[in-house]
PDB file of C-alpha atoms in Angstrom:
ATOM      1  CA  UNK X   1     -12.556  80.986  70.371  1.00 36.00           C
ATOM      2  CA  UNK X   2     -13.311  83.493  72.927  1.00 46.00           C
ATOM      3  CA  UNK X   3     -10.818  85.409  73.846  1.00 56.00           C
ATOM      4  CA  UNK X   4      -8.526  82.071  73.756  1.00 85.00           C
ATOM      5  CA  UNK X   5     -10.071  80.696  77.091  1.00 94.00           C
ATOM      6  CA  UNK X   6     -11.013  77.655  77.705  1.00 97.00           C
ATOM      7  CA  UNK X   7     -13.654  75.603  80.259  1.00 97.00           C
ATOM      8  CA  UNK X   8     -11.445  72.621  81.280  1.00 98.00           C
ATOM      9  CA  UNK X   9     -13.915  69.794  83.417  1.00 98.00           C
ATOM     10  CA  UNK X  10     -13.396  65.938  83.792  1.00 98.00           C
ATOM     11  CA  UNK X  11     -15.077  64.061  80.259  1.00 97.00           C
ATOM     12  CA  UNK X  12     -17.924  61.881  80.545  1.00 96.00           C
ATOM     13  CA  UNK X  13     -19.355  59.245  79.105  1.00 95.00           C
ATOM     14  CA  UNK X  14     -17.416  58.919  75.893  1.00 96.00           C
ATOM     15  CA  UNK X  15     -14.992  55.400  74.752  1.00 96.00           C
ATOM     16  CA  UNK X  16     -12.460  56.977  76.532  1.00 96.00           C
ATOM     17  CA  UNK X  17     -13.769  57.250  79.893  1.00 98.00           C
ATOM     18  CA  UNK X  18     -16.528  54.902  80.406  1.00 97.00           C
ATOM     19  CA  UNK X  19     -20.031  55.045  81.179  1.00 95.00           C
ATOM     20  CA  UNK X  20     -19.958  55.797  84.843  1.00 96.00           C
ATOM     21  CA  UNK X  21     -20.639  59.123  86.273  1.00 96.00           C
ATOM     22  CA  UNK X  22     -18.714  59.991  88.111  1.00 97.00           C
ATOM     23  CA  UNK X  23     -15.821  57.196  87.397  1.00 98.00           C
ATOM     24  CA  UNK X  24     -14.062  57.909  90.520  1.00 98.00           C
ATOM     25  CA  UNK X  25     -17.051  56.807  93.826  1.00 98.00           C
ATOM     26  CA  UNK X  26     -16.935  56.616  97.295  1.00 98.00           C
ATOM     27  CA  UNK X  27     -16.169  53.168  99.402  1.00 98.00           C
ATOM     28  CA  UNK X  28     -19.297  52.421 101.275  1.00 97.00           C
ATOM     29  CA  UNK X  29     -17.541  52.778 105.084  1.00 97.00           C
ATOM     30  CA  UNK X  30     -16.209  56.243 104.435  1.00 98.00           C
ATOM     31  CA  UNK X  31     -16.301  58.451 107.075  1.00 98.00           C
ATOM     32  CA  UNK X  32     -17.684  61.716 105.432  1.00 98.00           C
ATOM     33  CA  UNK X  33     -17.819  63.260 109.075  1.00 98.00           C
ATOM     34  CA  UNK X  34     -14.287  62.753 109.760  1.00 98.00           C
ATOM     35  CA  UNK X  35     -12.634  65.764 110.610  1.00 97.00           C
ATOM     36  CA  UNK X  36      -9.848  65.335 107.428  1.00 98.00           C
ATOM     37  CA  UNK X  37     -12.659  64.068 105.461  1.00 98.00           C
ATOM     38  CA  UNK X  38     -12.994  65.456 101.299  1.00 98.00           C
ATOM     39  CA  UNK X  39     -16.230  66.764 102.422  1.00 97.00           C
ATOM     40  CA  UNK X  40     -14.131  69.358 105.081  1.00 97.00           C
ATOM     41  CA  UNK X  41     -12.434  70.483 101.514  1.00 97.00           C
ATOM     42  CA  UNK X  42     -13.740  74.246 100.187  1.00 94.00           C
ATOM     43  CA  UNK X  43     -13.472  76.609  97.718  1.00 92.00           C
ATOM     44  CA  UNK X  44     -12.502  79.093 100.270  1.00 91.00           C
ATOM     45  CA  UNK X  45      -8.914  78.139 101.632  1.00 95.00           C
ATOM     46  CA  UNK X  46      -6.611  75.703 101.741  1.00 97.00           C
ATOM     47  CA  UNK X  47      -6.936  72.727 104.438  1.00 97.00           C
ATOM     48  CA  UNK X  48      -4.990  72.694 107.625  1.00 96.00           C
ATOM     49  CA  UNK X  49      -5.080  68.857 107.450  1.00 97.00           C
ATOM     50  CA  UNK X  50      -4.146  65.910 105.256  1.00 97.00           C
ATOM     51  CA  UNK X  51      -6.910  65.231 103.338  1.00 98.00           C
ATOM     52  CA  UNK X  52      -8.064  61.443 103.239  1.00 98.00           C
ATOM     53  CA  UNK X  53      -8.675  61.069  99.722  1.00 98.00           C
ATOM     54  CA  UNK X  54      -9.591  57.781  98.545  1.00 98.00           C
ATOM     55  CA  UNK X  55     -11.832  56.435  95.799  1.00 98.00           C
ATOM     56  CA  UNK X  56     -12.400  53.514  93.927  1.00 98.00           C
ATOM     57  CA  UNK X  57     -13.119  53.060  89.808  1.00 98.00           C
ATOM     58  CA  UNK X  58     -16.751  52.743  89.584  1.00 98.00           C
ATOM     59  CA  UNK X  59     -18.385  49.963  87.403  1.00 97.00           C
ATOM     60  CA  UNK X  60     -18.047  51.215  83.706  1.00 97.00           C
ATOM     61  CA  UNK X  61     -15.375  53.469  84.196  1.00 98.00           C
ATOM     62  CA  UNK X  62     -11.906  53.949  82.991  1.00 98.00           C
ATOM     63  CA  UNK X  63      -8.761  54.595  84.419  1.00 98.00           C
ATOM     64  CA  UNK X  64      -7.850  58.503  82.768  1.00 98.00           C
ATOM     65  CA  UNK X  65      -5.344  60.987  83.898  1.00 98.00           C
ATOM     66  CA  UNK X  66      -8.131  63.018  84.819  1.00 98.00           C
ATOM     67  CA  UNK X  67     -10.931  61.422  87.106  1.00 98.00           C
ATOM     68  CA  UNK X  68     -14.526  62.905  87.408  1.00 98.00           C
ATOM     69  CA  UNK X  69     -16.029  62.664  91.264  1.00 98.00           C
ATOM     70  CA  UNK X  70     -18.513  63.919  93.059  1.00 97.00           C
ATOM     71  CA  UNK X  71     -17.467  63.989  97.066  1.00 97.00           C
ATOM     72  CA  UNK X  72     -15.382  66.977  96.862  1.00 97.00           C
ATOM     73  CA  UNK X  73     -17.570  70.513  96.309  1.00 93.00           C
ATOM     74  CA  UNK X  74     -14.154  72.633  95.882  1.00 96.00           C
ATOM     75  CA  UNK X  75     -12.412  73.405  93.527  1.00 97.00           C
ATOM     76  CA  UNK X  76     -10.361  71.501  91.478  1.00 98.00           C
ATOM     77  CA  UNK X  77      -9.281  68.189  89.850  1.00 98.00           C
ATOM     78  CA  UNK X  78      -8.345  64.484  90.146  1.00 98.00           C
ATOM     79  CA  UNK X  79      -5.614  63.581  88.371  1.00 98.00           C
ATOM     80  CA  UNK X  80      -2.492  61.925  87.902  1.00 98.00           C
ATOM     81  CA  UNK X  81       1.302  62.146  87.828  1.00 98.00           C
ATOM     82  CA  UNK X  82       1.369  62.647  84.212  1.00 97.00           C
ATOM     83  CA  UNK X  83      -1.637  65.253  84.105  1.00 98.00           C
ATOM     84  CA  UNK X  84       0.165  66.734  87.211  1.00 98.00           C
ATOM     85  CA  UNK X  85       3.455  67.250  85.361  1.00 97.00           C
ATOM     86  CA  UNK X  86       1.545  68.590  82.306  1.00 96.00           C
ATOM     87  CA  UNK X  87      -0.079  71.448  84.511  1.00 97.00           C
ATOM     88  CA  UNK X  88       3.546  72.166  86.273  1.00 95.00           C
ATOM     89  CA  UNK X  89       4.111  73.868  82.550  1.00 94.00           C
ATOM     90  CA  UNK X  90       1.456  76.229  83.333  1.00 97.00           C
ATOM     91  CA  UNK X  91       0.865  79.195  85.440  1.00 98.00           C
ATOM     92  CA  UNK X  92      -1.782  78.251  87.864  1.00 98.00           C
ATOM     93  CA  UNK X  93      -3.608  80.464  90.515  1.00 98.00           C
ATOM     94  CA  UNK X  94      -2.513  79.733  93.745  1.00 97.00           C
ATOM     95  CA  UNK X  95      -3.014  76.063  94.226  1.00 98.00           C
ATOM     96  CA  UNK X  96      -1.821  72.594  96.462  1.00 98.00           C
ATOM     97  CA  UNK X  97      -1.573  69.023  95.741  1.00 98.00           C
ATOM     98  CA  UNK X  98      -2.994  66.707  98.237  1.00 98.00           C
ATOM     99  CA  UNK X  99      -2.468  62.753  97.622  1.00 98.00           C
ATOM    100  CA  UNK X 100      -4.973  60.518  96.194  1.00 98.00           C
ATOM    101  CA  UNK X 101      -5.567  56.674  95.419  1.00 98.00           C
ATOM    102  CA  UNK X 102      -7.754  55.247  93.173  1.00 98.00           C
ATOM    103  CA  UNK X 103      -8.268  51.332  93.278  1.00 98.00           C
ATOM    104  CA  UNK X 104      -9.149  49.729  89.876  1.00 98.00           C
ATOM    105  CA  UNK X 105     -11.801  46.744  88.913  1.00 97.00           C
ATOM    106  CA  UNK X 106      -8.921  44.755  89.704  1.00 97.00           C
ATOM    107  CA  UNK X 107      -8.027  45.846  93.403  1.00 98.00           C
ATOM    108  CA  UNK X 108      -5.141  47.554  92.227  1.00 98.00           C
ATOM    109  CA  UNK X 109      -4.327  50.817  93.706  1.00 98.00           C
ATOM    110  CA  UNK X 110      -3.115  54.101  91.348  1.00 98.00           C
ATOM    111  CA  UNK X 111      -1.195  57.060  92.655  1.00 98.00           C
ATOM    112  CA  UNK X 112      -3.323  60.121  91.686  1.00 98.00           C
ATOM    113  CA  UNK X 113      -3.411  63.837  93.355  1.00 98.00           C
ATOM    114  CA  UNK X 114      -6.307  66.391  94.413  1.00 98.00           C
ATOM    115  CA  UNK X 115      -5.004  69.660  92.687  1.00 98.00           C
ATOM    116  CA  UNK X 116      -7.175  72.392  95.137  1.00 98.00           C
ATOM    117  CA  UNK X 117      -7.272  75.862  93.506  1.00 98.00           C
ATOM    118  CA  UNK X 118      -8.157  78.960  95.525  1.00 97.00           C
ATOM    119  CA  UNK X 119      -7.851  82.255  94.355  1.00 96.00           C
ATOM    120  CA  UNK X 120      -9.217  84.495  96.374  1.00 93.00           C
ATOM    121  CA  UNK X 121      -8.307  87.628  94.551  1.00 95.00           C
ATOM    122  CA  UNK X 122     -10.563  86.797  91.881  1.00 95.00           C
ATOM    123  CA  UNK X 123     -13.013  89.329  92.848  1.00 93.00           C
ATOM    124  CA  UNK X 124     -10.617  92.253  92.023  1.00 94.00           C
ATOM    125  CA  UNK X 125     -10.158  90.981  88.320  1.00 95.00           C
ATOM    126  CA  UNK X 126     -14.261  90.888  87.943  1.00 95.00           C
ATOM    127  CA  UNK X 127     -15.826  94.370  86.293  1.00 96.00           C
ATOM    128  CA  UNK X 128     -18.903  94.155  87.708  1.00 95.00           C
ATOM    129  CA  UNK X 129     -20.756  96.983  86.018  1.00 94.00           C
ATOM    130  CA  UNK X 130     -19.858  94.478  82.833  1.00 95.00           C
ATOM    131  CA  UNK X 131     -21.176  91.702  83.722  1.00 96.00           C
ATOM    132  CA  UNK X 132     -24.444  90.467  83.465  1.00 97.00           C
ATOM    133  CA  UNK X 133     -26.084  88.037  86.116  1.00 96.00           C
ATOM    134  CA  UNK X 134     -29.288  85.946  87.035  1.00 96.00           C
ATOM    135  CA  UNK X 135     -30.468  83.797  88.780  1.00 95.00           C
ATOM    136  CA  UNK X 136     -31.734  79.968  87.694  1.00 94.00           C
ATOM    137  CA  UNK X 137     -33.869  77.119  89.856  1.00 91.00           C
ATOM    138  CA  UNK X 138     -32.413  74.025  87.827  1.00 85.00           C
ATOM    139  CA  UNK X 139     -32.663  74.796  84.497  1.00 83.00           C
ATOM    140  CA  UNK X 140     -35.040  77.882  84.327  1.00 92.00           C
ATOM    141  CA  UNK X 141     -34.156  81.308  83.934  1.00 94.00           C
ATOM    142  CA  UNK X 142     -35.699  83.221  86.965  1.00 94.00           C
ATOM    143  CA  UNK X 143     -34.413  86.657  85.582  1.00 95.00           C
ATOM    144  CA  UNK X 144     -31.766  89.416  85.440  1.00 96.00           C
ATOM    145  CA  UNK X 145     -30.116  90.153  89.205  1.00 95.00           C
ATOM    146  CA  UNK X 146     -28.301  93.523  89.687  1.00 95.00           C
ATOM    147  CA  UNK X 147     -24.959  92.825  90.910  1.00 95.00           C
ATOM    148  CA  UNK X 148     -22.798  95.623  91.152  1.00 94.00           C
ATOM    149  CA  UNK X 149     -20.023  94.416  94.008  1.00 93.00           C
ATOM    150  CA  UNK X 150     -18.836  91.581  96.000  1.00 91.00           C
ATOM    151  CA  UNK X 151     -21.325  92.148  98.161  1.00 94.00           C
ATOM    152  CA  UNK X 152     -23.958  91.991  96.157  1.00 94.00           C
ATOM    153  CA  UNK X 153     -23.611  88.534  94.459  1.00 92.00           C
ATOM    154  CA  UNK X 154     -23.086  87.691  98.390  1.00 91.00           C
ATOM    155  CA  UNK X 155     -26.112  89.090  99.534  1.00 93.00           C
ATOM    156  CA  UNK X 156     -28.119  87.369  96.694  1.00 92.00           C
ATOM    157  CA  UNK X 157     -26.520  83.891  97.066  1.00 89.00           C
ATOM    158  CA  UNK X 158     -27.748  83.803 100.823  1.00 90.00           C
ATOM    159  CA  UNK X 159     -31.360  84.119  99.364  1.00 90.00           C
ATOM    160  CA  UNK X 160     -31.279  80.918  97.068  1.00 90.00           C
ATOM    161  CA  UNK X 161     -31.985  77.805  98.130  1.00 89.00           C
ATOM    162  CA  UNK X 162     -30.408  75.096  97.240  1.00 85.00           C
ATOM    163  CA  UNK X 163     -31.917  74.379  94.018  1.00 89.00           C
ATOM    164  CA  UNK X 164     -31.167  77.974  92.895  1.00 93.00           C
ATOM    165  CA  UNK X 165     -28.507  79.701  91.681  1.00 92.00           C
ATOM    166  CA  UNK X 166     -26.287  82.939  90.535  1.00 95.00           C
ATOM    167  CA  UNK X 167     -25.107  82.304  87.150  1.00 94.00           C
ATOM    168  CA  UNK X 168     -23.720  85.032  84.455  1.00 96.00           C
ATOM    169  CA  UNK X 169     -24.754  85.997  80.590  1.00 95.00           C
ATOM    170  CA  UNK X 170     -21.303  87.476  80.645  1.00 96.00           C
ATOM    171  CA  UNK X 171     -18.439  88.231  82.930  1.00 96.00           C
ATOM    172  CA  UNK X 172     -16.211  90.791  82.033  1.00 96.00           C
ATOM    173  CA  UNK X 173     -12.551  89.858  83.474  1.00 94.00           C
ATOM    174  CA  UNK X 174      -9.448  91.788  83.594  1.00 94.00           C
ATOM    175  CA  UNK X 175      -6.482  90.487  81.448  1.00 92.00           C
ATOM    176  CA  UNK X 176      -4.026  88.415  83.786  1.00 94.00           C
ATOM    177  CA  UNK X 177      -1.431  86.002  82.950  1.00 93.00           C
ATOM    178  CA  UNK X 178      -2.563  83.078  84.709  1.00 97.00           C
ATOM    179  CA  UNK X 179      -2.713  79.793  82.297  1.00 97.00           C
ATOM    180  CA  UNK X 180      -5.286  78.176  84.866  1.00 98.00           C
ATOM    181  CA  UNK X 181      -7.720  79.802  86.518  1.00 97.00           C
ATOM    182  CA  UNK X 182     -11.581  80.432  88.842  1.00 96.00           C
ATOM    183  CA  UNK X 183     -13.763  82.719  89.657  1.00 94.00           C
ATOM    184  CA  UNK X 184     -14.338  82.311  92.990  1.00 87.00           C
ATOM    185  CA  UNK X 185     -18.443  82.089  92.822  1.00 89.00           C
ATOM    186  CA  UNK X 186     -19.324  79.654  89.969  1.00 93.00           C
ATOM    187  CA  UNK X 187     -17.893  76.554  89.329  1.00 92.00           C
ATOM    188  CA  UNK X 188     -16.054  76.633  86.049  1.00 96.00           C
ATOM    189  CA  UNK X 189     -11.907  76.472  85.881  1.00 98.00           C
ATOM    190  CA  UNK X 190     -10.750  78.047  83.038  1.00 98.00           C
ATOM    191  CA  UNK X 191      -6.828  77.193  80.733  1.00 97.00           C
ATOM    192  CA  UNK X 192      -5.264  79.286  78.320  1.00 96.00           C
ATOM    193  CA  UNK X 193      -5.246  78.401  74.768  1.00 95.00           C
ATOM    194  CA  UNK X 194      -1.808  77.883  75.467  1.00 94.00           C
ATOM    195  CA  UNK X 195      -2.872  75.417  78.079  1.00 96.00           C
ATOM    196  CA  UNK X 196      -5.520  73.783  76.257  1.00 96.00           C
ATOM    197  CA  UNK X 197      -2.629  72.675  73.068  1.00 94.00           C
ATOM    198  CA  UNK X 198       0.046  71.439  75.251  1.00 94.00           C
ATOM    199  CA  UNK X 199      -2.736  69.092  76.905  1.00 95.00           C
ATOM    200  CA  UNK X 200      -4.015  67.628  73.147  1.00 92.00           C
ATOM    201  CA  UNK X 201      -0.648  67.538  72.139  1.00 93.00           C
ATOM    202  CA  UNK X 202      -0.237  65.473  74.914  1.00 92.00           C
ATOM    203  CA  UNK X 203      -2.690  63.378  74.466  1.00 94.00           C
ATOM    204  CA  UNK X 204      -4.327  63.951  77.680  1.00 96.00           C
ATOM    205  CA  UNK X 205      -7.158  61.372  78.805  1.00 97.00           C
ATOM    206  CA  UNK X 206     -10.231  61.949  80.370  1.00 98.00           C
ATOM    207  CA  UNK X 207     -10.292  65.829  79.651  1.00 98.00           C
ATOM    208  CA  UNK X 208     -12.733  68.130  78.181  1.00 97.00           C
ATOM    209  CA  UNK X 209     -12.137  71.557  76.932  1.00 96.00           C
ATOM    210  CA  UNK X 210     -15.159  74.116  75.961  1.00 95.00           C
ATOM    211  CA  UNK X 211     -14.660  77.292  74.594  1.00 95.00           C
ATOM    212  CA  UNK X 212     -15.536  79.794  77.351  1.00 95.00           C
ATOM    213  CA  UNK X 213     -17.653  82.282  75.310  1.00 94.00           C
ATOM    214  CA  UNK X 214     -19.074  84.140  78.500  1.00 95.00           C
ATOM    215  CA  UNK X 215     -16.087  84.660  79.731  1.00 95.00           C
ATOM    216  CA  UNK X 216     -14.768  88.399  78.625  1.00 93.00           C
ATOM    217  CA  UNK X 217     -11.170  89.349  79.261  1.00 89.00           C
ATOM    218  CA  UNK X 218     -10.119  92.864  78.875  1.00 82.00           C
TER     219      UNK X 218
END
C-alpha cells in the first residue's frame, strides 16, 4: 500500500451491514434547528454544547460497531464502546467523544459515541507546491486549480457552488506520528497500517479500509 495509509469510512451495503444507506437515520420530529442540534456540529472546532445525538436503525440495516449517517457534515464517526476502546490504542489527532443512542428494529436502545476529529494544524503538514488539485461538478473533472497556500484552496472553495468541488491528484503530507488522522479540507480520515491490523484482527464490524494512494507522506 501507499505509504501504509489507509482511508477508513463506515461500509455499505455488504451482509454485514445491511442494505440501508445510511443504517443509522433521523426520527421524523427532530429538531435540526435546535441550538445543540448534530447539524450545529463542524469540521472546524469542537462544540460548546452537548450534542443531541440520536438515531434510529433504518429498515435493512444492521447493528455494527461502526454506523454510517448522514446528519452530521463533520468530521468523524459513529461507533461503539468496543470500536471506541479499539481506537483508545491509537494516536488520534485531537479529538472528543460526544454520546450517542441508536434504537434497533426492536425499540431497543444501544450506547454508541460521536468521535469528532479536528485538527486544525493540518495545513502546516500539507506541501503545497506538491500537491496537485482540481476542481469537479459531481463526477466531472473541470480541470487543474493552482493552489499554492491556505489561502488559495480558500479562495477557490468560496467560488464553487454546491455541486462543485476541490479535490486532489495527490497531496504531498509531511511524516507525523498520528495513527488517525484529516486533512482539514476534504473529507477522507485516514489510520495507520498499524491501525488498520489491530481493527481486522479485531474483527471490527461495519468498517471499510482503502488504501490511500493519493495520499503522499514524506
Amino acid at each position: 500500500m501507499s505509504n501504509k495509509y489507509f482511508i477508513l469510512k463506515p461500509a455499505v451495503d455488504t451482509p454485514e451491514t445491511g442494505n440501508a444507506y445510511p443504517a443509522a437515520e433521523s426520527y421524523d420530529d427532530y429538531d435540526f434547528n435546535a441550538p445543540n442540534s448534530v447539524h450545529k456540529l463542524n469540521f472546524r472546532e469542537f462544540p460548546d454544547f452537548k450534542p443531541d445525538i440520536r438515531f434510529k436503525l433504518a429498515k435493512g440495516a444492521k447493528l455494527t460497531d461502526m454506523l454510517s449517517q448522514a446528519a452530521i457534515s463533520a468530521h468523524g464517526f459513529l461507533i461503539n464502546e468496543k470500536l471506541k476502546n479499539a481506537f483508545e490504542q491509537f494516536e488520534i489527532v485531537p479529538y472528543k467523544y460526544f454520546p450517542a443512542t441508536i434504537e434497533d428494529h426492536k425499540g431497543n436502545f444501544h450506547q454508541y459515541f460521536w468521535l469528532h476529529l479536528v485538527w486544525k494544524e493540518a495545513k502546516d503538514f500539507i506541501k503545497w507546491e506538491d500537491s496537485k488539485f482540481y476542481k469537479k461538478r459531481l463526477s466531472k473533472n473541470l480541470g487543474d486549480v493552482s493552489i499554492k497556500k491556505e489561502e488559495d484552496i480558500l479562495s477557490e472553495r468560496e467560488k464553487c457552488d454546491v455541486a462543485t468541488l476541490i479535490d486532489f491528484t495527490t497531496i504531498s503530507f509531511k511524516n507525523h506520528d498520528f495513527d488517525m488522522f484529516l486533512i482539514n479540507y476534504f473529507t477522507e480520515i485516514y489510520v495507520s497500517k498499524k491501525a488498520a491490523e489491530t481493527l481486522t484482527k479485531n474483527k471490527l464490524t461495519g468498517i471499510e479500509t482503502i488504501s490511500a494512494d493519493k495520499l503522499l507522506l514524506n
